[in-house]
Coordinates of C-alpha atoms in Angstrom, one line a residue:
Chain A
M1 CA 0.0 0.0 0.0
T2 CA 1.5 3.4 -1.0
E3 CA 1.6 6.3 1.3
R4 CA -1.1 8.2 -0.7
H5 CA -3.4 5.2 -0.7
S6 CA -3.2 4.7 3.0
R7 CA -3.9 8.4 3.7
R8 CA -6.9 8.3 1.5
G9 CA -8.0 5.1 3.2
L10 CA -7.7 6.7 6.6
R11 CA -9.7 9.7 5.6
K12 CA -12.4 7.3 4.3
I13 CA -12.6 5.5 7.6
A14 CA -12.3 8.7 9.8
P15 CA -16.0 8.5 11.0
A16 CA -15.4 4.8 11.9
L17 CA -12.3 5.8 14.0
T18 CA -14.4 8.4 15.8
L19 CA -17.1 5.9 16.5
I20 CA -14.7 3.3 18.0
A21 CA -12.8 5.9 20.0
P22 CA -14.8 5.7 23.2
V23 CA -14.5 1.9 23.4
Q24 CA -10.8 1.9 22.5
L25 CA -10.0 4.7 24.9
M26 CA -11.7 2.9 27.8
V27 CA -10.0 -0.4 27.1
G28 CA -6.7 1.2 26.3
L29 CA -6.5 3.4 29.4
M30 CA -8.1 1.1 31.9
I31 CA -6.6 -2.2 30.8
F32 CA -3.8 -2.0 28.3
V33 CA -1.8 0.8 29.9
P34 CA -2.0 -0.8 33.4
V35 CA -0.9 -4.2 31.9
L36 CA 2.2 -2.5 30.4
F37 CA 2.8 -0.8 33.7
I38 CA 2.6 -4.2 35.4
A39 CA 5.3 -5.6 33.1
W40 CA 7.6 -2.7 34.1
L41 CA 6.7 -2.9 37.8
S42 CA 7.5 -6.6 37.8
L43 CA 11.1 -5.8 37.0
N44 CA 11.4 -3.3 39.9
D45 CA 11.5 -3.5 43.6
S46 CA 8.7 -1.4 45.0
T47 CA 6.5 -0.9 48.0
F48 CA 4.7 2.0 49.6
G49 CA 6.7 5.2 50.1
R50 CA 9.9 4.0 48.6
Q51 CA 11.7 4.8 45.4
T52 CA 11.4 2.0 42.9
E53 CA 14.6 0.3 42.0
F54 CA 15.4 -1.9 39.0
V55 CA 16.0 -5.5 40.0
G56 CA 15.7 -7.4 36.8
L57 CA 14.1 -10.8 37.2
R58 CA 14.6 -10.9 41.0
N59 CA 10.8 -10.7 41.7
Y60 CA 10.2 -13.6 39.4
A61 CA 12.9 -15.6 41.1
Q62 CA 11.3 -14.7 44.5
V63 CA 7.8 -15.7 43.4
L64 CA 8.9 -18.9 41.8
G65 CA 10.9 -19.7 44.9
D66 CA 7.8 -19.2 47.2
P67 CA 6.1 -22.4 48.2
F68 CA 2.8 -20.5 48.6
F69 CA 3.0 -19.5 45.0
W70 CA 3.3 -23.1 43.9
K71 CA 0.5 -24.1 46.3
A72 CA -1.7 -21.4 44.8
L73 CA -0.8 -22.4 41.2
W74 CA -1.5 -26.1 42.0
N75 CA -4.9 -25.2 43.6
T76 CA -5.8 -23.1 40.6
V77 CA -5.0 -25.9 38.2
I78 CA -7.0 -28.5 40.3
V79 CA -10.0 -26.2 40.6
V80 CA -10.0 -25.2 36.9
L81 CA -9.7 -28.8 35.7
I82 CA -12.5 -30.0 37.9
V83 CA -14.8 -27.0 37.3
V84 CA -14.4 -26.7 33.5
H85 CA -14.7 -30.4 32.7
L86 CA -17.5 -31.2 35.1
E87 CA -19.4 -28.1 34.1
M88 CA -19.0 -29.0 30.4
L89 CA -20.4 -32.5 31.0
L90 CA -23.2 -31.2 33.0
G91 CA -23.9 -28.4 30.6
L92 CA -24.0 -30.8 27.7
A93 CA -26.3 -33.2 29.5
V94 CA -28.7 -30.4 30.4
A95 CA -28.6 -28.9 26.9
L96 CA -29.4 -32.3 25.3
L97 CA -32.1 -32.9 27.8
F98 CA -33.7 -29.5 26.9
A99 CA -33.3 -30.3 23.2
S100 CA -35.1 -33.6 23.5
G101 CA -37.9 -31.8 25.2
V102 CA -38.6 -31.2 28.9
P103 CA -42.0 -30.6 30.5
L104 CA -42.6 -27.0 31.6
R105 CA -39.8 -25.7 29.5
P106 CA -40.0 -22.0 30.4
V107 CA -40.0 -22.8 34.2
M108 CA -37.1 -25.3 33.8
L109 CA -35.2 -22.8 31.7
A110 CA -35.7 -20.1 34.4
I111 CA -34.3 -22.6 37.0
V112 CA -31.2 -23.4 35.0
L113 CA -30.6 -19.7 34.3
A114 CA -31.3 -18.4 37.8
P115 CA -27.7 -18.8 39.1
Y116 CA -26.6 -16.3 36.5
A117 CA -28.4 -13.6 38.5
V118 CA -26.7 -14.6 41.7
S119 CA -23.7 -12.6 43.0
E120 CA -20.7 -14.5 44.3
I121 CA -21.4 -13.5 47.8
T122 CA -25.0 -14.7 47.7
A123 CA -23.8 -18.0 46.2
V124 CA -21.3 -18.4 49.0
V125 CA -24.0 -17.7 51.6
I126 CA -26.3 -20.3 50.0
W127 CA -23.7 -23.0 49.8
R128 CA -22.3 -22.3 53.2
Y129 CA -25.8 -22.5 54.6
L130 CA -26.3 -25.9 52.9
F131 CA -22.9 -27.2 54.0
D132 CA -22.7 -25.6 57.4
M133 CA -20.5 -28.1 59.2
D134 CA -22.8 -28.6 62.1
V135 CA -26.3 -27.9 61.1
G136 CA -26.3 -27.5 57.2
I137 CA -29.0 -29.3 55.4
A138 CA -26.6 -30.9 52.9
T139 CA -24.3 -32.0 55.8
Q140 CA -27.3 -33.6 57.6
A141 CA -28.4 -35.3 54.4
M142 CA -24.9 -36.6 53.8
S143 CA -24.6 -38.1 57.3
A144 CA -28.1 -39.6 56.9
I145 CA -26.9 -41.7 54.0
G146 CA -23.6 -42.5 55.8
L147 CA -21.3 -40.1 54.1
P148 CA -18.6 -38.2 56.0
P149 CA -19.2 -34.5 56.4
L150 CA -17.5 -32.0 54.0
E151 CA -15.1 -30.3 56.4
W152 CA -14.5 -27.4 54.1
A153 CA -13.4 -25.0 56.7
I154 CA -10.7 -27.3 58.1
N155 CA -9.7 -29.6 55.3
P156 CA -8.2 -27.7 52.4
M157 CA -9.1 -30.4 49.8
H158 CA -12.7 -30.3 51.0
G159 CA -12.6 -26.5 50.9
L160 CA -11.4 -26.6 47.3
F161 CA -14.1 -29.1 46.4
L162 CA -16.8 -26.9 47.8
I163 CA -15.4 -24.0 45.9
A164 CA -15.5 -26.1 42.7
L165 CA -19.1 -27.1 43.3
L166 CA -20.1 -23.6 43.9
S167 CA -18.3 -22.4 40.8
I168 CA -19.9 -25.0 38.6
W169 CA -23.3 -24.1 39.8
L170 CA -22.7 -20.4 39.3
H171 CA -21.4 -20.7 35.8
L172 CA -23.5 -23.5 34.4
P173 CA -25.9 -21.1 32.7
F174 CA -23.1 -19.8 30.5
T175 CA -22.0 -23.2 29.4
F176 CA -25.5 -24.4 29.0
I177 CA -26.6 -21.5 26.8
I178 CA -23.7 -21.9 24.4
L179 CA -24.2 -25.7 24.0
Y180 CA -28.0 -25.4 23.9
A181 CA -27.9 -22.8 21.1
A182 CA -25.4 -24.8 19.2
R183 CA -27.6 -27.9 19.6
L184 CA -30.7 -26.1 18.3
A185 CA -28.7 -25.0 15.3
I186 CA -28.2 -28.6 14.1
P187 CA -30.7 -29.1 11.2
K188 CA -33.6 -31.5 12.1
E189 CA -33.2 -33.2 8.7
L190 CA -30.0 -34.9 9.8
Y191 CA -31.8 -36.7 12.6
E192 CA -34.7 -37.6 10.2
A193 CA -32.3 -39.0 7.7
A194 CA -30.6 -41.0 10.5
R195 CA -34.0 -42.4 11.6
V196 CA -34.7 -43.6 8.1
D197 CA -31.4 -45.4 8.2
G198 CA -32.4 -47.0 11.5
A199 CA -29.9 -45.2 13.8
E200 CA -30.0 -45.8 17.5
P201 CA -30.0 -42.8 19.9
W202 CA -26.4 -43.5 20.9
Q203 CA -25.3 -43.6 17.3
N204 CA -27.2 -40.3 16.7
F205 CA -25.2 -38.8 19.5
M206 CA -21.8 -40.1 18.4
R207 CA -22.3 -39.5 14.7
I208 CA -24.4 -36.3 14.5
T209 CA -24.7 -34.4 17.8
L210 CA -21.2 -34.7 19.2
P211 CA -19.2 -33.9 16.0
L212 CA -21.4 -30.9 15.2
L213 CA -21.2 -29.6 18.8
V214 CA -17.4 -29.8 18.9
P215 CA -16.7 -26.2 17.8
A216 CA -19.2 -24.9 20.4
I217 CA -17.7 -27.1 23.1
L218 CA -14.2 -25.9 22.3
I219 CA -15.3 -22.3 22.5
A220 CA -17.2 -22.7 25.7
M221 CA -14.3 -24.6 27.3
L222 CA -11.8 -22.1 26.2
F223 CA -13.8 -19.2 27.7
R224 CA -14.4 -21.2 30.9
Y225 CA -10.6 -22.1 31.2
I226 CA -9.8 -18.4 30.9
F227 CA -12.5 -17.2 33.3
A228 CA -12.0 -20.0 35.9
F229 CA -8.3 -19.3 35.9
R230 CA -8.9 -15.8 37.3
L231 CA -11.1 -17.2 40.1
F232 CA -11.1 -14.9 43.1
S233 CA -14.3 -13.9 44.9
E234 CA -15.6 -17.4 45.6
V235 CA -12.3 -18.4 47.3
W236 CA -11.9 -15.1 49.0
L237 CA -15.4 -15.1 50.5
L238 CA -15.6 -18.8 51.4
T239 CA -12.2 -19.6 52.9
G240 CA -10.2 -16.4 52.5
G241 CA -7.4 -18.7 51.3
G242 CA -7.2 -20.4 54.6
P243 CA -6.7 -22.5 56.6
A244 CA -3.0 -21.6 56.7
R245 CA -3.0 -20.3 53.1
Q246 CA -3.8 -23.8 51.9
T247 CA -6.7 -22.9 49.6
E248 CA -5.2 -19.9 48.0
V249 CA -5.6 -19.6 44.2
L250 CA -3.4 -17.4 42.0
A251 CA -5.7 -14.3 42.2
V252 CA -5.9 -14.5 46.0
Y253 CA -2.1 -14.9 46.2
L254 CA -1.7 -11.8 44.0
Y255 CA -4.2 -9.9 46.1
L256 CA -2.4 -10.8 49.4
E257 CA 1.0 -10.1 48.1
A258 CA -0.1 -6.7 46.8
F259 CA -2.5 -5.4 49.4
R260 CA -1.6 -7.2 52.6
Y261 CA 2.2 -7.7 52.3
N262 CA 2.8 -4.6 50.1
A263 CA 5.1 -6.6 47.9
F264 CA 4.2 -4.9 44.7
G265 CA 7.1 -6.2 42.7
E266 CA 6.2 -9.8 43.5
A267 CA 2.5 -9.2 43.0
A268 CA 3.3 -7.6 39.6
A269 CA 5.4 -10.6 38.6
T270 CA 2.6 -12.9 39.6
G271 CA 0.2 -10.7 37.6
W272 CA 2.4 -10.8 34.5
L273 CA 2.7 -14.6 34.8
M274 CA -1.2 -14.8 34.9
V275 CA -1.5 -12.6 31.8
V276 CA 1.0 -14.7 29.9
A277 CA -0.7 -17.9 31.0
S278 CA -4.1 -16.6 30.0
L279 CA -2.8 -15.6 26.6
L280 CA -1.1 -19.0 26.1
L281 CA -4.4 -20.7 26.9
A282 CA -6.1 -18.6 24.3
L283 CA -3.3 -18.8 21.7
W284 CA -5.2 -21.2 19.4
Y285 CA -8.3 -19.1 19.6
L286 CA -6.4 -15.8 19.0
R287 CA -4.7 -17.3 16.0
S288 CA -7.9 -18.4 14.3
L289 CA -9.5 -15.1 15.2
Y290 CA -6.5 -13.2 13.7
K291 CA -6.7 -15.2 10.5
Q292 CA -10.5 -14.6 10.2
M293 CA -10.3 -10.9 10.9
F294 CA -7.5 -10.2 8.5
A295 CA -8.7 -12.6 5.8
S296 CA -10.6 -9.9 4.0
H297 CA -7.6 -7.7 3.9
A298 CA -5.1 -10.2 2.6
Chain B
M1 CA -34.8 -20.9 49.7
I2 CA -33.0 -17.7 50.7
V3 CA -36.2 -15.9 50.1
I4 CA -38.3 -18.2 52.3
S5 CA -35.7 -18.3 55.0
S6 CA -35.6 -14.5 55.2
F7 CA -39.1 -14.6 56.6
K8 CA -38.2 -17.1 59.3
M9 CA -37.1 -16.6 62.9
D10 CA -33.5 -17.5 63.4
R11 CA -34.4 -20.7 65.4
D12 CA -36.5 -22.0 62.4
I13 CA -33.8 -21.5 59.8
F14 CA -31.8 -24.7 60.4
T15 CA -34.5 -27.1 61.4
I16 CA -34.4 -30.5 59.8
P17 CA -36.4 -31.3 57.7
P18 CA -36.7 -27.7 56.5
K19 CA -40.0 -26.2 57.7
F20 CA -42.2 -25.1 54.9
I21 CA -45.1 -24.1 57.1
F22 CA -44.1 -21.4 59.6
S23 CA -45.5 -18.1 60.7
P24 CA -43.7 -15.6 58.5
T25 CA -42.0 -12.7 60.2
L26 CA -40.6 -9.4 59.1
S27 CA -38.2 -9.2 62.0
N28 CA -35.2 -10.0 59.8
Y29 CA -36.0 -7.0 57.6
V30 CA -36.5 -4.8 60.6
G31 CA -33.2 -6.0 62.1
L32 CA -31.5 -5.3 58.7
W33 CA -32.9 -1.8 58.7
Q34 CA -31.8 -1.1 62.3
R35 CA -28.4 -2.7 62.4
W36 CA -27.2 -2.6 58.8
G37 CA -28.7 0.7 57.6
D38 CA -25.7 1.2 55.3
F39 CA -27.0 -1.7 53.3
F40 CA -29.7 0.5 51.9
D41 CA -27.2 3.2 50.9
A42 CA -25.2 0.4 49.2
L43 CA -28.2 -0.7 47.3
L44 CA -28.7 2.8 46.1
N45 CA -25.0 3.0 45.1
S46 CA -25.4 -0.3 43.2
L47 CA -28.4 1.1 41.4
I48 CA -26.6 4.3 40.4
I49 CA -23.5 2.5 39.3
T50 CA -25.3 -0.2 37.4
S51 CA -27.5 2.2 35.5
A52 CA -24.7 4.5 34.5
A53 CA -22.3 1.7 33.5
T54 CA -25.1 0.2 31.4
V55 CA -25.8 3.4 29.5
L56 CA -22.1 4.0 29.0
A57 CA -21.4 0.5 27.8
V58 CA -24.4 0.2 25.6
V59 CA -23.9 3.5 23.8
S60 CA -20.2 3.1 23.2
S61 CA -20.8 -0.5 22.1
V62 CA -23.4 0.5 19.5
M63 CA -21.2 3.1 18.1
A64 CA -18.2 0.8 17.8
G65 CA -20.4 -2.1 16.6
Y66 CA -21.7 0.1 13.8
A67 CA -18.2 1.1 12.8
Y68 CA -17.0 -2.5 12.6
S69 CA -20.1 -3.6 10.8
R70 CA -20.0 -0.9 8.0
F71 CA -16.3 -0.1 7.5
R72 CA -13.4 -2.2 6.4
H73 CA -9.8 -1.3 6.9
P74 CA -6.8 -3.2 8.3
L75 CA -6.6 -0.6 11.1
L76 CA -10.1 -1.5 12.1
A77 CA -9.4 -5.2 11.9
G78 CA -6.4 -4.7 14.2
S79 CA -8.4 -2.7 16.7
A80 CA -11.2 -5.3 16.8
F81 CA -8.6 -7.9 17.4
F82 CA -7.2 -5.8 20.2
L83 CA -10.7 -5.6 21.8
V84 CA -10.9 -9.4 22.0
F85 CA -7.3 -9.8 23.0
I86 CA -7.7 -7.4 26.0
R87 CA -10.6 -9.3 27.4
L88 CA -8.4 -12.3 28.1
I89 CA -6.5 -10.3 30.8
P90 CA -7.5 -11.2 34.3
P91 CA -9.1 -8.2 36.1
I92 CA -7.2 -8.6 39.3
V93 CA -3.9 -7.9 37.4
I94 CA -5.0 -4.4 36.6
T95 CA -6.0 -3.5 40.1
L96 CA -2.4 -3.3 41.1
P97 CA -1.3 -0.4 38.9
L98 CA -4.7 1.3 38.9
F99 CA -4.8 1.5 42.7
P100 CA -2.0 4.2 43.1
A101 CA -3.2 5.9 39.9
V102 CA -6.7 6.1 41.1
N103 CA -5.6 7.5 44.5
T104 CA -3.5 10.2 42.8
L105 CA -6.5 11.3 40.8
G106 CA -8.7 11.2 43.8
L107 CA -11.0 8.7 42.2
N108 CA -10.8 6.1 44.9
D109 CA -14.2 5.3 46.5
T110 CA -16.1 7.2 43.8
H111 CA -19.1 6.1 41.7
L112 CA -17.4 7.3 38.6
L113 CA -14.5 4.9 38.8
L114 CA -16.7 1.8 39.2
I115 CA -18.9 3.0 36.4
I116 CA -16.0 3.3 34.0
L117 CA -14.4 0.0 35.2
Y118 CA -17.6 -2.0 34.7
A119 CA -18.3 -0.5 31.4
T120 CA -14.8 -1.1 30.2
F121 CA -14.9 -4.8 31.0
F122 CA -18.1 -5.2 29.0
V123 CA -17.5 -3.0 25.9
S124 CA -15.4 -5.8 24.2
L125 CA -18.2 -8.3 24.3
G126 CA -20.8 -5.5 23.8
T127 CA -19.1 -4.4 20.6
L128 CA -19.0 -7.9 19.2
V129 CA -22.6 -8.5 20.0
M130 CA -23.7 -5.2 18.5
R131 CA -21.7 -5.8 15.4
T132 CA -23.4 -9.2 14.9
F133 CA -26.8 -7.5 15.3
I134 CA -26.0 -4.6 13.1
D135 CA -24.6 -6.9 10.4
Q136 CA -28.2 -8.2 10.0
I137 CA -29.5 -4.7 9.3
P138 CA -29.4 -4.3 5.5
R139 CA -26.8 -1.7 4.4
E140 CA -29.3 -0.4 1.8
L141 CA -31.3 1.1 4.7
D142 CA -28.5 3.4 5.8
E143 CA -27.5 4.1 2.2
A144 CA -31.1 5.2 1.4
A145 CA -31.1 7.4 4.5
H146 CA -27.8 8.8 3.3
I147 CA -29.2 9.6 -0.1
D148 CA -32.1 11.3 1.6
G149 CA -29.5 13.6 3.1
A150 CA -29.2 12.2 6.6
T151 CA -26.0 12.8 8.4
R152 CA -24.0 9.9 10.0
S153 CA -25.3 10.7 13.5
Q154 CA -28.9 10.9 12.2
I155 CA -28.5 7.5 10.5
L156 CA -27.2 6.1 13.8
R157 CA -30.1 7.6 15.8
R158 CA -32.9 7.1 13.4
V159 CA -32.0 3.9 11.6
I160 CA -29.4 1.9 13.6
F161 CA -30.6 2.4 17.2
P162 CA -34.2 1.5 16.6
L163 CA -33.4 -1.5 14.4
S164 CA -30.7 -2.9 16.8
A165 CA -32.8 -2.4 19.9
Q166 CA -32.8 -6.2 20.6
G167 CA -29.0 -6.3 20.6
M168 CA -28.9 -3.3 22.8
V169 CA -31.1 -5.0 25.3
A170 CA -28.9 -8.1 25.1
V171 CA -25.8 -6.1 25.9
A172 CA -27.6 -4.2 28.7
V173 CA -28.6 -7.5 30.3
F174 CA -24.9 -8.5 30.5
V175 CA -23.7 -5.2 32.0
I176 CA -26.6 -5.0 34.4
V177 CA -26.0 -8.5 35.9
F178 CA -22.3 -8.0 36.0
S179 CA -22.3 -4.6 37.5
W180 CA -25.0 -5.4 40.0
N181 CA -23.0 -8.4 41.3
E182 CA -19.4 -7.4 40.9
F183 CA -17.3 -8.0 43.9
L184 CA -13.5 -7.7 43.2
F185 CA -13.3 -4.1 41.9
A186 CA -15.8 -2.8 44.5
F187 CA -13.8 -4.6 47.2
I188 CA -10.5 -3.0 46.2
F189 CA -11.6 0.4 45.1
T190 CA -14.3 1.5 47.6
T191 CA -14.4 2.1 51.3
T192 CA -17.5 4.0 52.3
Q193 CA -18.9 6.4 49.7
A194 CA -19.4 4.1 46.7
K195 CA -19.7 0.8 48.5
T196 CA -22.0 -1.6 46.6
A197 CA -24.5 -4.1 48.0
P198 CA -22.5 -7.3 47.5
L199 CA -19.8 -5.7 49.7
V200 CA -22.1 -5.0 52.6
L201 CA -23.4 -8.6 52.2
A202 CA -19.8 -9.8 52.5
E203 CA -19.3 -7.7 55.6
M204 CA -22.4 -9.1 57.2
Y205 CA -21.2 -12.6 56.4
D206 CA -17.8 -11.8 57.9
S207 CA -19.1 -10.1 61.0
V208 CA -17.3 -11.2 64.1
E209 CA -20.2 -12.1 66.4
G210 CA -21.1 -15.1 64.2
V211 CA -23.4 -14.9 61.2
E212 CA -26.9 -13.6 61.8
W213 CA -28.4 -15.8 59.2
G214 CA -31.9 -14.3 59.2
V215 CA -30.7 -10.8 58.6
L216 CA -28.2 -12.0 56.0
F217 CA -31.0 -13.8 54.2
A218 CA -33.2 -10.7 54.2
A219 CA -30.4 -8.6 52.7
S220 CA -29.5 -11.3 50.1
T221 CA -33.2 -11.4 49.1
L222 CA -33.3 -7.6 48.6
Q223 CA -30.1 -7.8 46.5
L224 CA -31.0 -10.9 44.6
I225 CA -34.7 -10.6 43.7
P226 CA -34.7 -7.5 41.4
V227 CA -32.0 -8.9 39.1
L228 CA -33.4 -12.4 39.3
I229 CA -36.7 -11.2 38.0
F230 CA -34.9 -9.2 35.4
V231 CA -32.8 -12.2 34.2
I232 CA -35.9 -14.4 33.9
A233 CA -37.8 -11.7 32.1
A234 CA -34.9 -11.0 29.8
Q235 CA -33.8 -14.6 29.2
K236 CA -34.6 -14.4 25.5
Y237 CA -32.1 -11.6 25.1
L238 CA -29.5 -13.3 27.3
V239 CA -29.5 -16.3 25.0
A240 CA -29.5 -14.2 21.8
G241 CA -26.6 -12.1 23.2
L242 CA -24.5 -15.0 24.3
T243 CA -24.9 -16.8 21.0
A244 CA -24.1 -13.7 19.1
G245 CA -21.0 -12.9 21.2
A246 CA -19.5 -16.3 21.8
T247 CA -20.0 -18.1 18.6
K248 CA -19.3 -15.3 16.2
G249 CA -16.5 -13.6 18.1

């Protein structure tokens, strides 16, 4: 493209640039600039009221040498793996159930969507009430059928499990809607043709439904990986990362480093590691998006 | 369940099996009013912040969605890519550098800051959703208006806004639910003036003298019911918006 052409092109899209300005300004100033600043901050030693000092990769070394960081990373991985995969299976099951017809569809749909309206704190209140270690209804029910109680406030693994349950419940509407919409988009003719050929329900699922849902499943999973990875409120409100920092996830670790221990350098290093991890998770998606967006300009 | 329990006396809340027949009481709501008066201020804050963030996010998303739908240029493709890319960054990461900046500007604990933050975190999705909706409006309509002598802003207001109303509602649903319930930013950036309802709920939940379940349930009910009704009423738009945003973006 020559200089003159691009100038003329720019003048032609001037109104478009004005129209996207507010959105780009907000996102640039509130997200992009801070992230660049984080990258810089992660290479400096800094806390309240002290001059920052360039320390190279020392913050990263410190974070990577901190057993609590590894604990938090490990917890995050466990919770993300449980939440995303269970949620996907559950979402798929409910979506297929709805597609095959449920009685009282509007009411059922409202029930499935309801958690979307619930704030994290209310979700924590509900689940804590159910699983109150002494008198909660779920705890009582579990002991009635001979299960040991979920000691979420004492046993870190139980705590993480309750966090995972809560998270799945809270985000199921998202997964469900994407899978349900994708399922409804599958042409009925395919199933009719299969019926003529004498296909069993299981064959229908394996040969038609599942293959055609794969793109939607991948998109939903990708988004859920990225969003579950930043998990903060549920953990913070339910266990606060305790007991003894055993249920911290990365976002909680970052928060504590920054706002409780005033270790901005280490917190920034953690933050930058989280950004890089999120982008790596999304690499495949970003690449296909990039190709698609620039396809018309090739 | 929360709702039912909010009308129970404390001693009835944990009975097994749960009591469905009980004499309802408003004592929890009275207790909430007397001991947690700031909860009602917080509800008002939530209302102000949510409405303003919604208007800001919807208007800027429509404008950007229109631009991305009607214009083609590598620069625009690049900026659209940037919008999606930026959404992948975990919100907690940006609290760290924003915190001192916000303090310096005196924006800490203001409504304005939360309004801008909430809108910012939804304009990416909002723009994608609006673009999908506006793509479905035939270009001939704005061309015809153009020939009739309408200016760009008239076309936006008279043609695009009315025809993409469905999409605008879809975006609004997302922003409303998100802003109404958001915890992290409110937790970090507010202390008293701009405190939102979820934050006061968290304080009640954390209160030292043990949780007062009845009062907590009353407050949760007040916070939950409006948006719950809203989500159920707007579920059609929720589905439309999510499909437009996630499968096409």
